[in-house]
Short mmCIF file of C-alpha atoms and ligand atoms in Angstrom, two decimals:
data_model
loop_
_atom_site.label_atom_id
_atom_site.label_comp_id
_atom_site.label_asym_id
_atom_site.label_seq_id
_atom_site.Cartn_x
_atom_site.Cartn_y
_atom_site.Cartn_z
CA MET A 1 75.31 120.35 149.06
CA ASP A 2 72.42 122.38 150.36
CA THR A 3 69.97 120.14 152.07
CA LYS A 4 67.76 120.83 155.01
CA LEU A 5 67.05 117.19 155.74
CA LEU A 6 66.30 116.70 159.40
CA LEU A 7 66.12 113.28 160.95
CA TYR A 8 65.28 112.28 164.46
CA ASN A 9 68.42 111.00 166.15
CA THR A 10 67.36 108.52 168.80
CA LEU A 11 70.60 108.91 170.73
CA THR A 12 70.32 112.63 171.35
CA ARG A 13 66.51 112.56 171.19
CA THR A 14 66.48 115.53 168.92
CA LYS A 15 66.24 116.39 165.29
CA GLU A 16 69.63 117.12 163.85
CA LEU A 17 70.72 118.88 160.75
CA PHE A 18 72.29 116.48 158.36
CA LYS A 19 74.82 119.05 157.22
CA PRO A 20 77.97 117.10 158.09
CA LEU A 21 77.07 114.29 155.69
CA ASN A 22 79.66 113.91 153.00
CA PRO A 23 77.83 113.90 149.67
CA GLU A 24 80.49 111.61 148.23
CA HIS A 25 80.02 108.97 150.87
CA VAL A 26 77.13 108.33 153.23
CA GLY A 27 77.43 105.13 155.26
CA MET A 28 74.19 103.55 156.40
CA TYR A 29 73.83 100.31 158.31
CA VAL A 30 70.50 98.64 159.07
CA CYS A 31 69.94 95.46 161.06
CA GLY A 32 68.53 92.89 158.65
CA PRO A 33 66.52 89.72 159.19
CA THR A 34 67.37 86.55 161.07
CA VAL A 35 66.73 83.97 158.39
CA TYR A 36 65.04 81.06 160.14
CA GLY A 37 61.42 81.69 159.13
CA ASP A 38 59.25 83.11 156.38
CA PRO A 39 59.29 86.90 155.97
CA HIS A 40 56.33 88.44 157.80
CA LEU A 41 54.49 91.67 158.42
CA GLY A 42 57.06 92.70 161.05
CA HIS A 43 59.77 92.73 158.37
CA THR A 44 57.95 95.28 156.21
CA ARG A 45 58.30 98.40 158.31
CA PRO A 46 62.07 98.59 158.88
CA ALA A 47 62.70 97.48 155.28
CA ILE A 48 60.40 100.14 153.80
CA THR A 49 61.43 102.91 156.24
CA PHE A 50 65.12 102.58 155.44
CA ASP A 51 64.37 102.01 151.77
CA LEU A 52 62.63 105.40 151.83
CA LEU A 53 65.68 107.01 153.45
CA PHE A 54 68.04 105.26 151.00
CA ARG A 55 65.95 106.38 148.03
CA TYR A 56 65.64 109.96 149.30
CA LEU A 57 69.35 110.36 150.01
CA LYS A 58 70.09 109.06 146.50
CA ALA A 59 67.51 111.43 145.00
CA LEU A 60 69.26 114.31 146.81
CA GLY A 61 72.46 113.27 145.05
CA TYR A 62 74.27 111.59 147.94
CA LYS A 63 76.42 108.60 147.20
CA VAL A 64 75.15 106.08 149.73
CA ARG A 65 76.70 102.81 150.80
CA TYR A 66 73.83 100.92 152.37
CA VAL A 67 74.75 97.80 154.34
CA ARG A 68 72.00 95.50 155.60
CA ASN A 69 73.08 92.25 157.20
CA ILE A 70 71.72 88.73 157.20
CA THR A 71 71.79 87.08 160.63
CA ASP A 72 72.46 83.42 160.01
CA VAL A 73 74.19 82.49 163.24
CA GLY A 74 74.11 83.31 166.91
CA HIS A 75 70.48 84.36 167.33
CA LEU A 76 69.41 82.14 170.20
CA GLU A 77 65.95 80.97 171.21
CA HIS A 78 65.89 83.08 174.35
CA ASP A 79 66.82 86.70 174.03
CA ALA A 80 69.53 86.35 176.63
CA ASP A 81 72.56 84.24 175.79
CA GLU A 82 70.79 80.96 176.27
CA GLY A 83 68.98 78.36 174.23
CA GLU A 84 69.41 76.71 170.87
CA ASP A 85 70.43 78.69 167.80
CA LYS A 86 67.19 79.52 165.93
CA ILE A 87 68.54 78.40 162.58
CA SER A 88 70.05 75.21 163.99
CA LYS A 89 66.75 74.37 165.63
CA LYS A 90 64.85 74.76 162.36
CA ALA A 91 67.51 72.68 160.58
CA ARG A 92 67.23 69.93 163.19
CA LEU A 93 63.43 69.87 162.96
CA GLU A 94 63.45 69.77 159.16
CA GLN A 95 66.57 67.61 158.79
CA LEU A 96 68.42 70.19 156.72
CA GLU A 97 71.85 71.78 156.85
CA PRO A 98 71.64 75.06 158.82
CA MET A 99 72.96 76.88 155.74
CA GLU A 100 70.15 75.34 153.67
CA VAL A 101 67.66 76.89 156.07
CA ALA A 102 69.46 80.23 156.00
CA GLN A 103 69.70 80.24 152.18
CA TYR A 104 66.06 79.26 151.71
CA TYR A 105 64.73 82.04 153.92
CA THR A 106 67.25 84.56 152.57
CA ASN A 107 65.89 83.83 149.09
CA ARG A 108 62.32 84.16 150.35
CA TYR A 109 63.20 87.45 152.03
CA HIS A 110 64.66 88.80 148.78
CA THR A 111 61.63 87.70 146.75
CA PHE A 112 59.18 89.41 149.08
CA MET A 113 61.27 92.57 149.49
CA ASP A 114 61.38 92.79 145.70
CA LYS A 115 57.58 92.54 145.55
CA LEU A 116 57.38 95.36 148.11
CA GLY A 117 59.64 97.54 145.95
CA VAL A 118 62.46 97.51 148.51
CA LEU A 119 65.78 98.15 146.76
CA PRO A 120 68.60 95.72 147.54
CA PRO A 121 71.28 97.17 149.80
CA SER A 122 74.76 97.96 148.45
CA ILE A 123 76.28 95.19 150.58
CA GLU A 124 74.47 92.34 152.30
CA PRO A 125 77.00 90.64 154.58
CA HIS A 126 76.25 87.36 156.36
CA ALA A 127 77.27 86.88 159.99
CA SER A 128 78.58 83.38 159.22
CA GLY A 129 80.88 84.85 156.57
CA HIS A 130 82.50 87.23 159.07
CA ILE A 131 83.60 84.97 161.93
CA ILE A 132 87.24 86.09 161.64
CA GLU A 133 86.27 89.76 161.94
CA GLN A 134 84.12 88.94 164.96
CA ILE A 135 86.92 87.02 166.68
CA GLU A 136 89.25 89.99 166.05
CA LEU A 137 86.71 92.31 167.64
CA VAL A 138 86.45 90.07 170.72
CA GLU A 139 90.25 90.18 170.98
CA ARG A 140 90.21 93.98 170.89
CA ILE A 141 87.53 94.20 173.58
CA LEU A 142 89.44 91.68 175.73
CA GLY A 143 92.65 93.64 175.14
CA ALA A 144 90.95 96.84 176.26
CA GLY A 145 89.87 95.11 179.45
CA TYR A 146 86.11 95.17 178.91
CA ALA A 147 85.50 91.44 178.65
CA TYR A 148 86.38 88.27 180.54
CA GLU A 149 86.70 84.60 179.76
CA SER A 150 84.61 82.08 181.62
CA ASN A 151 84.68 78.34 180.76
CA GLY A 152 85.60 78.96 177.13
CA SER A 153 83.01 81.72 176.62
CA ILE A 154 83.76 85.44 176.52
CA TYR A 155 81.38 87.91 178.15
CA PHE A 156 81.22 91.67 177.96
CA ASP A 157 81.91 93.22 181.37
CA VAL A 158 79.08 95.73 181.65
CA THR A 159 80.01 96.87 185.18
CA LYS A 160 83.56 97.69 184.15
CA TYR A 161 82.37 99.39 180.99
CA ASN A 162 79.86 101.51 182.88
CA GLU A 163 82.62 102.99 185.01
CA LYS A 164 83.90 104.89 182.00
CA PHE A 165 80.97 104.87 179.55
CA HIS A 166 77.22 104.89 179.98
CA TYR A 167 75.60 101.52 179.28
CA GLY A 168 71.99 102.37 178.42
CA LYS A 169 72.50 105.83 176.92
CA LEU A 170 70.58 105.02 173.75
CA SER A 171 67.47 103.68 175.44
CA GLY A 172 67.69 106.12 178.36
CA ARG A 173 68.39 103.45 180.97
CA ASN A 174 70.89 103.28 183.77
CA LEU A 175 72.47 100.12 185.10
CA ASP A 176 69.91 99.70 187.92
CA ASP A 177 67.05 99.73 185.38
CA VAL A 178 68.90 97.15 183.30
CA LEU A 179 69.43 94.93 186.34
CA VAL A 180 65.70 94.92 187.10
CA GLY A 181 65.02 93.82 183.53
CA THR A 182 67.37 90.85 183.45
CA ARG A 183 66.93 87.45 185.02
CA GLU A 184 68.77 86.38 188.12
CA ILE A 185 71.81 84.26 187.54
CA ASP A 186 70.80 80.69 188.26
CA GLY A 187 74.19 79.41 189.40
CA GLN A 188 74.69 77.55 186.11
CA SER A 189 75.71 80.71 184.31
CA ASP A 190 79.29 81.58 183.50
CA LYS A 191 78.52 85.29 183.69
CA HIS A 192 79.63 87.54 186.52
CA ASN A 193 76.47 89.63 186.26
CA SER A 194 73.09 88.98 184.72
CA TYR A 195 73.38 92.00 182.42
CA ASP A 196 76.72 90.90 180.95
CA PHE A 197 76.28 89.61 177.41
CA ALA A 198 78.08 86.98 175.37
CA LEU A 199 80.68 87.98 172.80
CA TRP A 200 81.69 84.38 172.18
CA LYS A 201 79.88 81.25 173.31
CA LYS A 202 81.50 77.88 173.74
CA ALA A 203 79.40 75.40 171.77
CA GLN A 204 77.71 72.53 173.55
CA PRO A 205 78.45 69.12 172.01
CA GLU A 206 75.06 69.04 170.21
CA HIS A 207 75.52 72.55 168.74
CA ILE A 208 76.07 72.21 164.96
CA MET A 209 77.15 75.71 163.94
CA ARG A 210 80.63 76.14 165.45
CA TRP A 211 83.98 77.65 164.58
CA PRO A 212 87.43 77.40 166.17
CA SER A 213 88.61 80.38 168.23
CA PRO A 214 91.42 81.06 170.73
CA TRP A 215 88.96 80.30 173.55
CA SER A 216 86.84 77.36 172.40
CA ASP A 217 85.03 75.84 169.46
CA GLY A 218 81.97 78.03 169.50
CA PHE A 219 80.05 80.83 167.88
CA PRO A 220 79.74 84.62 168.19
CA GLY A 221 77.13 86.39 170.30
CA TRP A 222 74.34 87.96 168.28
CA HIS A 223 75.21 91.61 169.02
CA LEU A 224 78.75 91.20 167.78
CA GLU A 225 78.10 90.72 164.06
CA CYS A 226 76.59 94.18 163.49
CA THR A 227 79.55 95.97 165.09
CA ALA A 228 82.04 93.83 163.17
CA MET A 229 80.34 94.13 159.78
CA SER A 230 79.24 97.77 159.96
CA THR A 231 82.76 98.97 160.80
CA LYS A 232 84.34 96.61 158.27
CA TYR A 233 82.35 98.06 155.38
CA LEU A 234 81.62 101.61 156.56
CA GLY A 235 84.65 102.48 158.67
CA GLU A 236 85.09 102.93 162.41
CA GLN A 237 82.72 105.86 162.33
CA PHE A 238 79.82 106.03 159.94
CA ASP A 239 76.70 108.14 159.51
CA ILE A 240 73.48 106.28 160.09
CA HIS A 241 72.54 103.15 161.99
CA GLY A 242 68.95 102.06 161.68
CA GLY A 243 66.62 99.36 162.84
CA GLY A 244 63.31 98.65 164.52
CA MET A 245 62.58 100.15 167.92
CA ASP A 246 62.52 96.64 169.39
CA LEU A 247 66.26 96.41 168.67
CA MET A 248 67.17 99.52 170.64
CA PHE A 249 67.60 97.50 173.82
CA PRO A 250 69.57 95.39 174.26
CA HIS A 251 70.89 94.89 170.70
CA HIS A 252 71.88 98.45 169.77
CA GLU A 253 72.90 99.30 173.31
CA CYS A 254 75.31 96.35 173.16
CA GLU A 255 76.59 97.47 169.75
CA ILE A 256 77.42 100.89 171.20
CA ALA A 257 79.17 99.25 174.15
CA GLN A 258 81.21 97.00 171.84
CA SER A 259 82.29 99.94 169.66
CA CYS A 260 83.19 102.16 172.61
CA ALA A 261 85.11 99.33 174.28
CA ALA A 262 87.03 98.32 171.16
CA LEU A 263 87.44 101.68 169.42
CA GLY A 264 87.01 104.22 172.22
CA HIS A 265 83.93 105.77 170.57
CA ASP A 266 80.49 104.97 169.22
CA SER A 267 80.52 103.97 165.55
CA ALA A 268 77.22 105.46 164.44
CA ARG A 269 76.65 109.20 164.40
CA TYR A 270 72.87 108.94 164.04
CA TRP A 271 70.61 106.25 165.43
CA ILE A 272 67.27 106.04 163.67
CA HIS A 273 64.51 103.67 164.78
CA ASN A 274 61.22 102.86 163.15
CA ASN A 275 58.21 102.19 165.36
CA MET A 276 56.42 98.85 165.37
CA ILE A 277 53.33 97.46 163.66
CA THR A 278 50.62 96.27 166.04
CA ILE A 279 47.63 94.11 165.14
CA GLY A 280 44.42 95.24 166.81
CA GLY A 281 46.61 97.09 169.29
CA GLN A 282 48.58 93.95 170.16
CA LYS A 283 52.13 92.95 169.40
CA MET A 284 52.38 90.38 166.62
CA GLY A 285 53.26 86.96 167.98
CA LYS A 286 52.85 83.30 167.14
CA SER A 287 51.19 82.64 170.52
CA LEU A 288 48.56 85.33 169.86
CA GLY A 289 47.44 83.77 166.55
CA ASN A 290 48.03 87.07 164.76
CA PHE A 291 51.35 86.21 163.16
CA ILE A 292 50.95 87.02 159.45
CA THR A 293 53.55 86.10 156.84
CA LEU A 294 53.90 88.16 153.66
CA GLU A 295 52.73 85.22 151.57
CA GLN A 296 49.54 85.05 153.66
CA LEU A 297 49.13 88.80 153.39
CA PHE A 298 49.48 88.78 149.58
CA THR A 299 47.17 85.74 149.13
CA GLY A 300 44.65 86.53 151.88
CA ASN A 301 45.18 83.07 153.33
CA HIS A 302 44.92 83.81 157.08
CA ASP A 303 42.02 83.86 159.56
CA LYS A 304 42.61 87.51 160.39
CA LEU A 305 42.51 88.60 156.74
CA GLU A 306 39.23 89.43 154.98
CA GLN A 307 40.95 89.53 151.58
CA ALA A 308 44.36 89.51 149.89
CA TYR A 309 46.33 92.76 149.93
CA SER A 310 48.74 93.54 147.12
CA PRO A 311 52.38 94.41 147.86
CA MET A 312 51.84 98.04 146.81
CA THR A 313 48.79 98.32 149.07
CA VAL A 314 50.99 97.17 151.95
CA ARG A 315 53.77 99.59 150.99
CA PHE A 316 51.29 102.45 150.72
CA PHE A 317 49.79 101.47 154.11
CA ILE A 318 53.22 101.73 155.72
CA LEU A 319 54.14 104.99 153.98
CA GLN A 320 50.88 106.60 155.05
CA ALA A 321 52.12 106.59 158.64
CA HIS A 322 55.17 108.42 159.88
CA TYR A 323 57.95 105.93 160.63
CA ARG A 324 58.21 106.98 164.28
CA SER A 325 54.50 106.57 165.05
CA THR A 326 52.88 103.25 165.85
CA LEU A 327 50.92 101.69 163.04
CA ASP A 328 47.98 99.44 163.74
CA PHE A 329 47.17 96.75 161.24
CA SER A 330 43.50 96.07 160.53
CA ASN A 331 41.45 95.03 157.51
CA GLU A 332 39.76 98.46 157.54
CA ALA A 333 43.11 100.27 157.49
CA LEU A 334 44.43 98.03 154.70
CA LYS A 335 41.27 98.50 152.62
CA ALA A 336 41.57 102.28 153.07
CA ALA A 337 45.20 102.05 151.92
CA GLU A 338 44.10 100.03 148.88
CA LYS A 339 41.61 102.77 147.93
CA GLY A 340 44.21 105.48 148.53
CA TYR A 341 46.83 103.72 146.43
CA ASP A 342 44.28 103.21 143.66
CA ARG A 343 43.27 106.88 143.73
CA LEU A 344 46.92 107.92 143.43
CA MET A 345 47.58 105.57 140.50
CA LYS A 346 44.44 106.78 138.71
CA GLY A 347 45.78 110.32 139.17
CA VAL A 348 49.08 109.26 137.59
CA ASP A 349 47.16 107.70 134.65
CA THR A 350 45.10 110.87 134.19
CA LEU A 351 48.24 113.02 134.33
CA ALA A 352 49.76 111.00 131.47
CA LYS A 353 46.76 111.87 129.28
CA LEU A 354 46.53 115.59 130.11
CA LYS A 355 46.68 118.05 127.24
CA ALA A 356 48.64 121.27 127.66
CA SER A 357 47.06 124.70 127.18
CA GLU A 358 48.49 128.09 126.34
CA SER A 359 48.86 129.04 130.01
CA SER A 360 48.47 127.67 133.52
CA THR A 361 45.86 128.44 136.12
CA VAL A 362 47.66 126.18 138.63
CA ASP A 363 50.87 126.68 140.66
CA VAL A 364 52.99 123.67 139.82
CA ALA A 365 55.94 124.74 142.01
CA ASP A 366 53.68 124.13 145.02
CA LEU A 367 53.92 120.34 144.71
CA ARG A 368 57.72 120.10 144.65
CA ARG A 369 58.01 122.57 147.50
CA ARG A 370 55.53 120.69 149.70
CA CYS A 371 57.07 117.27 148.97
CA GLU A 372 60.60 118.53 149.70
CA GLU A 373 59.51 120.19 152.91
CA ALA A 374 57.75 117.04 154.04
CA MET A 375 60.68 114.72 153.29
CA ASN A 376 63.18 117.11 154.87
CA ASP A 377 61.03 117.17 158.00
CA ASP A 378 62.09 113.76 159.33
CA LEU A 379 60.95 111.83 156.25
CA SER A 380 57.28 112.69 156.54
CA SER A 381 55.91 110.35 153.89
CA PRO A 382 52.31 110.95 155.07
CA MET A 383 52.70 114.65 154.26
CA VAL A 384 54.12 113.80 150.83
CA ILE A 385 51.10 111.59 150.16
CA SER A 386 48.77 114.32 151.34
CA ALA A 387 50.38 116.82 148.90
CA LEU A 388 50.11 114.26 146.09
CA PHE A 389 46.41 113.73 146.84
CA ASP A 390 45.78 117.47 146.64
CA TRP A 391 47.41 117.35 143.24
CA VAL A 392 45.32 114.38 142.11
CA ARG A 393 42.30 116.64 142.67
CA ILE A 394 43.97 119.42 140.65
CA ILE A 395 44.89 116.95 137.87
CA ASN A 396 41.26 115.86 137.70
CA SER A 397 40.16 119.50 137.47
CA ILE A 398 42.56 120.05 134.56
CA ALA A 399 41.22 116.91 132.87
CA ASP A 400 37.67 118.25 133.34
CA GLY A 401 38.66 121.56 131.78
CA LYS A 402 38.09 123.53 135.02
CA GLU A 403 41.78 124.38 135.26
CA SER A 404 44.50 124.60 132.62
CA ILE A 405 48.23 123.88 132.47
CA SER A 406 50.97 125.04 130.12
CA ALA A 407 53.29 122.61 128.30
CA ALA A 408 56.28 123.56 130.47
CA ASP A 409 54.26 123.20 133.69
CA LEU A 410 52.88 119.87 132.54
CA GLU A 411 56.42 118.56 131.99
CA GLU A 412 57.48 119.76 135.43
CA LEU A 413 54.39 118.26 137.07
CA LYS A 414 55.13 114.88 135.46
CA ARG A 415 58.76 115.07 136.62
CA VAL A 416 57.80 115.81 140.23
CA VAL A 417 55.04 113.19 140.36
CA ASN A 418 57.33 110.51 138.89
CA LEU A 419 60.16 111.49 141.25
CA TYR A 420 58.07 111.28 144.40
CA VAL A 421 55.59 108.51 143.56
CA PHE A 422 58.00 106.08 141.90
CA ASP A 423 61.61 107.00 142.76
CA ILE A 424 61.23 108.19 146.36
CA LEU A 425 58.07 106.56 147.73
CA GLY A 426 59.09 103.53 145.65
CA LEU A 427 55.57 102.68 144.48
CA ARG A 428 54.91 100.71 141.29
CA ASN A 429 51.82 100.87 139.16
CA GLU A 430 50.32 97.43 139.77
CA ARG A 431 47.48 98.25 137.39
CA GLU A 432 49.99 98.21 134.52
CA GLU A 433 51.51 94.95 135.75
CA GLY A 434 48.01 93.44 135.75
CA ALA A 435 47.67 94.46 132.11
CA ASP A 436 50.47 92.07 131.20
CA ASP A 437 48.60 89.13 132.72
CA LYS A 438 45.54 90.10 130.71
CA LEU A 439 47.35 90.34 127.39
CA ALA A 440 47.09 86.63 126.55
CA PRO A 441 43.30 86.31 127.02
CA LEU A 442 42.83 89.66 125.29
CA MET A 443 44.83 88.46 122.26
CA GLU A 444 42.75 85.27 122.20
CA MET A 445 39.65 87.41 121.88
CA VAL A 446 41.10 89.69 119.19
CA LEU A 447 42.29 86.74 117.07
CA GLU A 448 38.90 85.04 117.43
CA ILE A 449 37.30 88.17 115.91
CA ARG A 450 39.88 88.08 113.10
CA ARG A 451 39.22 84.39 112.41
CA THR A 452 35.48 85.12 112.20
CA ALA A 453 36.19 88.04 109.85
CA LYS A 454 38.31 85.82 107.60
CA ALA A 455 35.68 83.10 107.62
CA ASN A 456 33.18 85.74 106.47
CA LYS A 457 35.67 86.89 103.79
CA ASP A 458 35.72 90.30 105.55
CA TRP A 459 39.31 90.96 104.45
CA ALA A 460 39.18 94.63 105.41
CA THR A 461 38.55 93.86 109.11
CA SER A 462 41.06 91.02 109.07
CA ASP A 463 43.78 93.28 107.62
CA LEU A 464 42.87 96.16 109.89
CA ILE A 465 43.36 93.99 112.98
CA ARG A 466 46.68 92.62 111.70
CA ASN A 467 48.01 96.07 110.78
CA ARG A 468 46.90 97.76 113.98
CA LEU A 469 48.51 95.01 116.06
CA ALA A 470 51.73 95.40 114.05
CA GLU A 471 51.70 99.12 114.90
CA ILE A 472 51.78 98.34 118.63
CA GLY A 473 54.49 95.72 118.18
CA ILE A 474 52.43 92.52 118.05
CA ARG A 475 53.01 90.34 115.01
CA VAL A 476 50.32 87.92 113.89
CA LYS A 477 51.30 84.84 111.90
CA ASP A 478 48.70 83.04 109.77
CA ASN A 479 49.18 79.29 109.74
CA LYS A 480 48.17 77.08 106.79
CA ASP A 481 45.48 75.33 108.84
CA GLY A 482 43.73 78.67 109.46
CA SER A 483 45.01 79.01 113.04
CA MET A 484 46.98 82.07 114.13
CA ASP A 485 49.98 82.66 116.34
CA TRP A 486 51.13 85.97 117.79
CA GLU A 487 54.27 87.31 119.29
CA GLN A 488 55.48 90.57 120.79
CA ALA A 489 58.29 92.28 118.89
ZN1 ZN B 501 72.07 94.46 164.34
#
């Protein structure tokens, strides 16, 4: 397969040619959500970034197995290996089973991802469904000598590991930097060093989510699930591992360490990270009062929001920025995205109505070439959008009769626009969806006119309305009492 797709590999800090990808099987793993709270603005960027990559690889003809996990166990309150499990805590507060909490928010996540046009992954494994695989992985790491047991818990021995491998190679840290960033051991800890991380934690008596293991009744450390599940479904070495930049350290660094310790090599060939969304230049956080859920975003029900923003406005907003650059959320930026999205959809509508001429005065090959170049250059969705906007102007000129387009060129233009706007950027035309909501009141109005016509014995108008509706697949039924029903064929 001839593709010039270049992606930015975080590990080597360079753009690499994706030549060695096997067109018959591309393995891609992306860290999914921890399901203890409603999906929020922070979930949108990784989901849409890797959806774009998934869609583009498929459009290029690659057979992609895309695995995105659900974290439903082992994500503790404090980022280190301490504190209550986040899902257990929510379950305790709401008097639910932990799996009820996980299921509820998994469903919510799916609903909102669907609204955002994010395709479901090929496999969506749950951490709680892969405890056996995680225990096996701990055994391998113990067997290789890179972990130790301490009071029923198993910790990864970072010092030992760093003698042979480089802990911190992904985020560009060395062990001294890591030490500065971790808290001192308080004497209560079972760890040898503050930067060691838990592979298996012995459960405290009050801890609900627990499984038997050779070491204790307990639960896996958070970093373990991604190594266990990615290699289970994609093999010991796979192509792409993605996630948000906030996961690079320590989560992905720990994943690399686990793979190297257990398998002797890193599992992922390319590490790709999306940058974060800020709000007014700040990180999103509950304590800052700028934490916005997707429901609030889509309904406008939040102090920071001046209006509701539709899912496609949000998707367009994210695609307008390159995935590696920061993206600042503001009402102004969202309103600009709303206008931009609307302009693009109007262009698509105008394109559908264009009439072909004998010959073309426009160079249709230009659009495909520019879109391909942009996507191949590290998934530059902003450049794709910019090319599409140039073509919206050209489409308007054709509609105004200032330019002309041949039948063959018109077909090709429609193919390219549909491919990039809908298949690859993954946008939907919300204006058409809105039309469905308006059908019922519109039909009420049309039938009221027909009732008036009948009352006035204006049979011609009455029949005309009935026949025209039948032509577009709407059947009108006249009831004996003079009322009318309608249905879509
Ligand atoms: Zn992960």
